[in-house]
Coordinates of C-alpha atoms and ligand atoms in Angstrom, one line a residue:
M9 CA 112.1 -93.4 -49.1
S10 CA 109.9 -95.7 -46.7
I11 CA 107.1 -98.3 -46.6
L12 CA 103.8 -98.2 -44.7
I13 CA 103.4 -101.4 -42.5
T14 CA 100.1 -101.6 -41.1
G15 CA 99.6 -104.5 -38.9
G16 CA 103.6 -104.6 -38.7
T17 CA 103.5 -106.3 -35.3
G18 CA 101.5 -109.2 -36.4
F19 CA 102.4 -112.7 -37.3
I20 CA 102.7 -111.9 -41.1
G21 CA 103.0 -107.7 -40.7
S22 CA 106.6 -108.6 -38.4
H23 CA 107.9 -111.3 -40.4
T24 CA 107.8 -109.1 -43.4
V25 CA 109.3 -106.1 -41.4
V26 CA 112.5 -108.1 -40.9
E27 CA 112.9 -108.9 -44.5
L28 CA 112.5 -106.0 -45.5
I29 CA 115.3 -104.4 -43.2
E30 CA 117.3 -107.6 -44.2
A31 CA 116.5 -105.9 -48.1
G32 CA 117.8 -102.8 -46.8
E33 CA 114.5 -101.1 -47.1
T34 CA 112.8 -98.8 -44.4
P35 CA 109.9 -99.7 -42.7
I36 CA 107.3 -98.1 -40.7
I37 CA 104.9 -99.9 -38.3
V38 CA 101.0 -98.8 -37.8
D39 CA 99.4 -100.9 -35.0
N40 CA 96.8 -100.6 -33.0
L41 CA 98.4 -103.9 -30.8
S42 CA 95.0 -105.4 -31.0
N43 CA 96.2 -108.5 -32.0
S44 CA 100.1 -107.9 -30.9
K45 CA 102.7 -107.3 -28.6
E46 CA 104.8 -104.1 -28.6
I47 CA 107.8 -107.1 -27.8
V48 CA 107.9 -108.2 -31.1
L49 CA 109.8 -105.2 -32.0
D50 CA 112.4 -106.3 -29.3
R51 CA 112.4 -109.4 -31.4
I52 CA 112.7 -107.6 -34.6
Q53 CA 115.8 -105.4 -33.7
T54 CA 117.1 -108.6 -32.4
I55 CA 116.9 -110.3 -35.1
T56 CA 118.1 -107.7 -37.6
G57 CA 120.1 -104.8 -35.5
I58 CA 117.6 -102.3 -36.3
R59 CA 114.3 -100.9 -34.5
P60 CA 111.5 -100.1 -36.9
K61 CA 110.0 -96.4 -35.9
F62 CA 106.5 -97.6 -34.4
Y63 CA 103.1 -96.0 -34.4
K64 CA 100.5 -97.5 -32.2
A65 CA 97.8 -96.3 -33.8
D66 CA 94.3 -97.2 -35.1
L67 CA 93.7 -96.9 -39.1
C68 CA 90.0 -96.7 -37.8
D69 CA 91.4 -93.2 -36.4
M70 CA 91.7 -91.0 -39.0
T71 CA 93.3 -88.2 -37.4
A72 CA 96.1 -90.8 -36.0
L73 CA 96.4 -92.6 -39.2
D74 CA 96.7 -88.8 -40.9
T75 CA 99.4 -87.8 -38.5
V76 CA 101.8 -90.7 -39.3
F77 CA 101.3 -89.5 -43.2
A78 CA 102.3 -86.1 -42.2
E79 CA 105.2 -86.9 -40.2
N80 CA 106.5 -89.4 -43.1
P81 CA 106.7 -87.3 -45.9
D82 CA 108.7 -90.1 -47.1
I83 CA 106.5 -93.2 -47.7
E84 CA 106.1 -94.4 -51.2
S85 CA 104.4 -97.7 -51.1
V86 CA 102.1 -99.3 -48.4
I87 CA 101.5 -102.8 -47.4
H88 CA 98.3 -103.6 -45.8
F89 CA 98.1 -106.3 -43.1
A90 CA 95.7 -104.7 -40.6
G91 CA 93.1 -106.4 -39.6
L92 CA 90.8 -108.5 -37.6
K93 CA 91.0 -112.3 -38.7
A94 CA 89.2 -114.9 -36.9
V95 CA 87.0 -116.7 -38.8
G96 CA 84.2 -117.9 -36.0
E97 CA 84.6 -114.5 -34.3
S98 CA 83.2 -112.9 -37.2
V99 CA 80.5 -114.5 -36.9
S100 CA 79.6 -113.4 -33.2
L101 CA 81.0 -109.9 -34.2
P102 CA 80.0 -109.0 -37.7
L103 CA 80.1 -105.6 -37.0
Q104 CA 83.0 -105.2 -35.5
Y105 CA 84.6 -106.7 -38.4
Y106 CA 83.0 -104.8 -41.3
Y107 CA 83.7 -101.3 -39.2
N108 CA 87.8 -102.6 -38.3
N109 CA 88.6 -104.0 -42.0
L110 CA 86.4 -101.7 -44.1
V111 CA 87.2 -98.5 -42.4
S112 CA 90.5 -99.1 -41.6
T113 CA 91.1 -99.9 -45.6
L114 CA 89.3 -96.6 -46.5
N115 CA 91.1 -94.2 -44.0
L116 CA 94.0 -95.7 -45.3
C117 CA 93.1 -95.1 -49.1
E118 CA 92.1 -91.5 -48.4
C119 CA 95.9 -90.7 -46.6
M120 CA 97.0 -92.4 -49.5
K121 CA 95.5 -90.3 -52.0
K122 CA 95.7 -87.1 -50.0
Y123 CA 99.5 -87.7 -50.0
G124 CA 100.4 -89.0 -53.3
V125 CA 101.2 -92.4 -52.3
K126 CA 100.7 -95.1 -54.8
N127 CA 101.6 -98.0 -54.2
L128 CA 99.6 -100.8 -51.8
V129 CA 100.0 -104.4 -51.7
F130 CA 96.8 -105.8 -50.0
S131 CA 96.7 -108.8 -47.8
S132 CA 93.8 -111.0 -49.2
S133 CA 92.9 -114.0 -48.3
A134 CA 92.3 -117.7 -50.7
T135 CA 88.9 -117.7 -48.7
V136 CA 87.5 -115.6 -51.3
Y137 CA 87.4 -118.4 -53.1
G138 CA 85.3 -120.0 -51.3
D139 CA 84.3 -123.4 -52.0
P140 CA 86.5 -123.6 -54.9
A141 CA 85.1 -124.2 -58.6
E142 CA 88.3 -125.7 -59.4
I143 CA 91.7 -127.4 -57.8
P144 CA 94.1 -126.2 -58.3
I145 CA 93.1 -122.6 -57.7
K146 CA 94.5 -120.1 -60.4
E147 CA 93.7 -116.5 -59.8
T148 CA 90.9 -116.6 -62.5
T149 CA 89.1 -119.0 -60.5
P150 CA 85.4 -117.6 -60.0
L151 CA 85.2 -116.0 -56.3
G152 CA 82.6 -118.2 -54.5
Q153 CA 80.5 -117.7 -51.8
T154 CA 82.5 -116.6 -48.7
T155 CA 80.8 -118.4 -45.3
N156 CA 81.9 -115.8 -42.5
P157 CA 81.5 -112.5 -42.5
Y158 CA 85.7 -112.1 -41.9
G159 CA 85.8 -113.5 -45.6
E160 CA 83.1 -111.6 -47.1
T161 CA 85.5 -108.5 -45.6
K162 CA 87.8 -109.6 -47.6
K163 CA 86.1 -110.2 -50.4
M164 CA 84.3 -106.3 -49.7
I165 CA 87.8 -105.0 -50.0
E166 CA 89.4 -106.4 -53.2
R167 CA 86.0 -104.6 -54.9
I168 CA 87.0 -101.1 -53.4
L169 CA 89.9 -101.5 -54.4
V170 CA 89.6 -102.1 -58.2
D171 CA 87.2 -99.5 -57.5
V172 CA 89.8 -97.3 -56.5
H173 CA 92.4 -98.0 -59.0
K174 CA 89.7 -97.1 -61.4
P175 CA 89.8 -92.9 -60.9
N176 CA 93.2 -93.3 -60.0
P177 CA 95.2 -95.4 -63.1
D178 CA 98.7 -94.4 -62.1
W179 CA 98.0 -96.2 -58.5
S180 CA 99.8 -100.1 -58.2
I181 CA 97.8 -102.2 -56.6
S182 CA 98.4 -105.6 -56.1
L183 CA 95.8 -107.9 -54.4
L184 CA 98.0 -111.3 -52.4
R185 CA 95.4 -113.9 -51.8
Y186 CA 97.4 -116.0 -49.4
F187 CA 96.8 -119.8 -48.9
N188 CA 97.8 -121.2 -45.3
P189 CA 100.7 -119.3 -43.7
V190 CA 102.8 -120.9 -40.6
G191 CA 105.7 -121.7 -39.0
A192 CA 108.2 -119.2 -37.7
H193 CA 111.1 -116.9 -38.2
E194 CA 114.0 -119.7 -38.1
S195 CA 115.7 -118.1 -34.9
G196 CA 112.5 -119.1 -33.0
L197 CA 112.4 -115.2 -31.6
M198 CA 108.9 -114.5 -34.0
G199 CA 106.1 -116.5 -34.5
E200 CA 102.3 -116.8 -34.4
D201 CA 100.7 -115.9 -31.1
P202 CA 97.3 -116.8 -30.8
K203 CA 95.0 -115.9 -28.0
G204 CA 93.1 -118.3 -26.1
I205 CA 92.4 -121.5 -28.0
P206 CA 93.7 -121.4 -31.5
N207 CA 91.6 -121.8 -34.4
N208 CA 94.2 -122.5 -36.5
L209 CA 95.3 -126.3 -37.2
F210 CA 99.1 -125.5 -37.2
P211 CA 99.7 -123.4 -33.7
F212 CA 97.1 -126.2 -32.3
V213 CA 99.3 -129.1 -33.4
T214 CA 102.5 -127.0 -31.6
Q215 CA 100.2 -126.4 -28.1
V216 CA 99.8 -130.4 -28.5
A217 CA 103.7 -131.1 -29.3
T218 CA 104.5 -129.1 -26.6
G219 CA 102.5 -130.6 -23.9
R220 CA 100.4 -127.6 -23.6
R221 CA 96.9 -128.9 -24.7
P222 CA 96.0 -132.7 -24.4
Y223 CA 95.2 -133.9 -28.1
L224 CA 94.2 -132.4 -31.3
S225 CA 90.6 -132.5 -32.4
I226 CA 90.7 -133.8 -36.0
F227 CA 87.1 -131.8 -37.9
G228 CA 86.0 -134.6 -40.0
D229 CA 87.3 -137.4 -41.7
D230 CA 85.3 -138.0 -44.3
Y231 CA 85.4 -135.6 -46.6
D232 CA 86.3 -136.7 -50.4
T233 CA 90.5 -136.4 -50.2
H234 CA 93.4 -139.1 -50.3
D235 CA 92.6 -139.7 -46.4
G236 CA 89.0 -138.1 -45.6
T237 CA 90.6 -135.0 -43.6
G238 CA 90.8 -131.8 -45.2
V239 CA 93.7 -130.9 -47.6
R240 CA 95.1 -126.9 -47.6
D241 CA 98.3 -125.5 -49.1
Y242 CA 100.4 -124.3 -46.4
I243 CA 103.1 -122.1 -46.7
H244 CA 106.2 -120.5 -44.6
V245 CA 105.5 -117.5 -43.4
V246 CA 108.9 -116.4 -44.3
D247 CA 108.0 -117.8 -47.7
L248 CA 105.2 -115.0 -47.8
A249 CA 106.9 -112.5 -46.3
R250 CA 109.4 -112.5 -48.8
A251 CA 106.4 -112.7 -52.1
H252 CA 105.6 -109.2 -50.5
L253 CA 109.2 -107.8 -51.2
C254 CA 108.4 -108.9 -54.7
A255 CA 105.1 -107.8 -55.2
L256 CA 106.4 -104.4 -54.3
K257 CA 109.6 -104.4 -56.2
R258 CA 106.8 -104.8 -59.1
A259 CA 104.0 -102.3 -57.9
R260 CA 107.0 -99.8 -58.5
K261 CA 107.5 -100.6 -62.2
V262 CA 103.7 -101.4 -63.4
T263 CA 100.5 -100.1 -62.6
G264 CA 97.3 -101.4 -62.2
V265 CA 95.5 -104.2 -60.3
E266 CA 97.3 -107.3 -60.2
V267 CA 95.8 -110.5 -58.0
Y268 CA 98.5 -113.4 -57.1
N269 CA 98.0 -116.5 -55.6
I270 CA 100.9 -117.4 -52.7
G271 CA 101.0 -121.0 -51.8
T272 CA 103.3 -123.7 -52.6
G273 CA 100.9 -125.8 -55.0
H274 CA 101.2 -128.4 -52.8
G275 CA 98.0 -129.6 -50.5
Y276 CA 98.5 -131.4 -47.6
S277 CA 95.5 -133.5 -45.3
V278 CA 95.6 -132.7 -42.1
L279 CA 96.4 -136.5 -41.2
D280 CA 99.5 -135.9 -43.1
I281 CA 100.4 -133.0 -41.0
V282 CA 100.1 -134.8 -37.8
K283 CA 102.8 -137.1 -39.7
A284 CA 104.8 -134.2 -41.2
F285 CA 105.0 -132.5 -37.8
E286 CA 105.8 -136.1 -35.7
E287 CA 108.8 -136.8 -38.5
A288 CA 110.2 -133.4 -38.2
T289 CA 110.2 -132.8 -34.5
G290 CA 110.2 -136.5 -33.3
K291 CA 107.0 -135.0 -31.0
K292 CA 103.8 -137.0 -30.8
V293 CA 100.6 -135.2 -31.9
P294 CA 98.0 -137.1 -30.2
Y295 CA 94.7 -136.8 -32.0
K296 CA 91.0 -137.7 -31.7
V297 CA 88.2 -137.2 -35.0
V298 CA 85.1 -135.1 -34.5
A299 CA 82.6 -133.9 -36.6
R300 CA 83.1 -131.5 -39.2
R301 CA 83.7 -127.8 -38.2
P302 CA 81.1 -125.6 -40.5
G303 CA 82.0 -123.7 -43.2
D304 CA 85.3 -126.0 -43.9
V305 CA 85.7 -127.3 -47.3
A306 CA 87.8 -130.2 -48.8
T307 CA 90.5 -129.1 -50.4
C308 CA 92.1 -125.7 -51.1
Y309 CA 95.5 -125.6 -52.7
A310 CA 97.0 -123.0 -55.0
D311 CA 98.2 -123.1 -58.2
A312 CA 100.9 -120.5 -57.9
A313 CA 102.5 -120.2 -61.6
K314 CA 101.7 -116.4 -62.1
A315 CA 103.4 -114.9 -58.8
K316 CA 106.4 -117.6 -60.3
E317 CA 105.8 -116.3 -63.7
V318 CA 105.4 -112.5 -63.2
L319 CA 107.1 -111.5 -59.7
G320 CA 109.8 -114.0 -59.9
W321 CA 108.5 -115.6 -56.5
E322 CA 108.0 -119.1 -55.4
A323 CA 108.1 -120.7 -52.1
E324 CA 111.6 -122.4 -51.1
F325 CA 110.9 -123.6 -47.7
D326 CA 109.4 -127.5 -47.3
M327 CA 107.3 -129.2 -45.1
V328 CA 109.9 -129.7 -42.8
A329 CA 111.1 -126.4 -42.6
M330 CA 107.4 -125.7 -41.5
C331 CA 107.1 -127.9 -38.4
R332 CA 110.7 -126.9 -37.6
D333 CA 110.0 -123.8 -37.2
A334 CA 106.8 -123.9 -35.8
D335 CA 107.9 -126.4 -33.0
R336 CA 110.9 -124.3 -31.9
W337 CA 109.4 -120.8 -32.0
Q338 CA 106.4 -123.1 -29.6
T339 CA 109.3 -124.5 -27.8
M340 CA 111.3 -121.1 -26.7
N341 CA 107.8 -119.3 -26.5
P342 CA 105.7 -121.8 -24.3
N343 CA 103.1 -119.2 -23.8
G344 CA 104.1 -117.2 -27.2
Y345 CA 105.1 -113.5 -26.4
D346 CA 104.0 -113.7 -23.0
A347 CA 106.3 -115.9 -21.7
Ligands
NAD404 P1 97.5 -110.5 -37.2 O1 96.2 -110.8 -36.3 O2 99.0 -111.2 -36.8 O3 98.2 -109.1 -37.7 C1 97.2 -108.0 -38.1 C2 97.7 -106.9 -36.9 O4 96.7 -106.0 -37.5 C3 97.8 -107.2 -35.4 O5 98.7 -106.4 -35.3 C4 96.3 -105.8 -35.1 O6 96.6 -105.8 -33.9 C5 96.2 -105.4 -36.1 N1 95.3 -104.7 -36.3 C6 93.9 -104.7 -36.8 N2 92.7 -103.7 -37.0 C7 93.9 -102.4 -36.7 C8 93.5 -101.6 -37.0 N3 92.0 -101.1 -37.0 N4 94.5 -100.6 -36.7 C9 95.5 -101.0 -36.4 N5 95.9 -102.1 -36.7 C10 95.2 -103.0 -36.5 O7 97.1 -111.6 -38.4 P2 98.1 -111.7 -39.6 O8 98.1 -113.0 -39.6 O9 99.5 -111.7 -39.0 O10 97.5 -111.3 -40.8 C11 97.5 -110.4 -41.5 C12 97.0 -110.0 -42.6 O11 96.5 -111.5 -43.6 C13 95.1 -109.9 -42.0 O12 95.1 -109.2 -42.9 C14 95.2 -111.4 -42.4 O13 93.3 -111.3 -42.8 C15 95.7 -111.3 -43.8 N6 95.5 -113.0 -43.6 C16 96.2 -113.9 -43.0 C17 95.7 -115.5 -42.8 C18 96.5 -116.0 -42.0 O14 96.5 -117.2 -41.9 N7 97.0 -116.1 -40.8 C19 95.5 -116.1 -44.3 C20 95.0 -115.2 -44.9 C21 94.8 -113.7 -45.0
UDP405 N1 92.0 -128.6 -38.7 C1 91.4 -129.5 -38.0 N2 91.5 -129.2 -36.4 C2 91.7 -128.0 -36.1 C3 92.0 -126.7 -36.8 C4 92.0 -127.3 -37.8 O1 91.2 -130.6 -38.5 O2 91.8 -127.8 -34.5 C5 91.4 -128.7 -39.8 C6 90.5 -128.2 -41.0 O3 88.9 -128.2 -40.4 C7 91.6 -127.7 -42.2 C8 92.9 -127.3 -41.8 O4 92.9 -128.3 -40.6 O5 90.8 -129.0 -42.8 C9 93.2 -126.2 -41.9 O6 92.3 -125.3 -40.7 P1 92.9 -123.9 -40.6 O7 91.9 -123.3 -39.3 O8 94.0 -123.9 -39.9 O9 93.0 -122.8 -41.8 P2 91.3 -122.9 -43.1 O10 90.1 -123.7 -42.9 O11 91.5 -121.1 -42.6 O12 91.9 -123.0 -44.5

């Protein structure tokens, strides 16, 4: 049996493909390479010894997606990573974000229905909680106002999947709400490869530490947190990848729609990260404090108890591993996969 991995050459997808192969599963990747590169397949092969089957196809192209399912009747589950994810870009390109993220998911569900595939794990995000009503955030914490089209697509897709489940009660749908995925594969062969100037903290820090950028801009030090800078729940991408295996195992046994926070349960401020990174790598991270970034919340970290209790999953890698692995990837691949 095979598992279809949409967005499988992307950051989280590629790490999940490696973990799946190492667990003896057979992933099949579909990706349009809009935000990833085919060389990722070489890296997966180097790490695992296996080159997964790959389709370069856009999920918004129903004919192409149908072909993937038609040619692979053994697909029994889907992990749906594919989507556009840049918060700032989604504000300037709302139509592209709504179209891509929603149409791809609708097409995927249509194909799953047509080909009798009933297990779906979806990449959602802690962004659906908006400015969270309580900390730590539980799965039962009310969803908040999103501040950008990207976040709204996650909320809308969660709702769509809940509705899709109603007339298809034998489906198993896991909504995994990721907190802040960081780090890289310990081999240094796979990691995050953002286009242009990174929006997220970790890739920016690693690029500063390796000299590609002069300093980190810290977006505000006047939040109501222990040192005034924003607090987040950073999770190693390999831990996150493994959470998908646990969700998949459960999906094979139970039906329903289930929501899980996938985080460590620990909050780190931006200044905590700078310090941790410098200690873990011995490299300096010069920084300047600048104005707050619009839409940012002060604090966001998970109550990760449900994933531990029900999925039997919990994060294993600590902040030192996150920093060292991110730095190793950046040092070995100063220009990402283009190097
Ligand atoms: P990524 O951009 O590295 O991977 C997404 C992949 O999807 C890319 O390879 C891209 O080419 C592909 N893709 C996009 N639209 C497609 C389409 N229409 N058809 C086929 N392929 C398409 O992103 P990632 O960081 O690996 O994130 C994976 C998922 O997790 C996304 O849905 C993202 O929104 C979600 N997520 C990510 C984070 C994060 O911080 N990285 C946090 C929360 C949720
Ligand atoms: N951040 C920062 N400088 C940067 C990027 C991010 O100070 O160049 C801060 C940001 O304000 C937030 C934290 O780092 O408090 C994490 O930001 P990121 O964009 O990585 O994740 P998100 O805000 O989506 O949780």
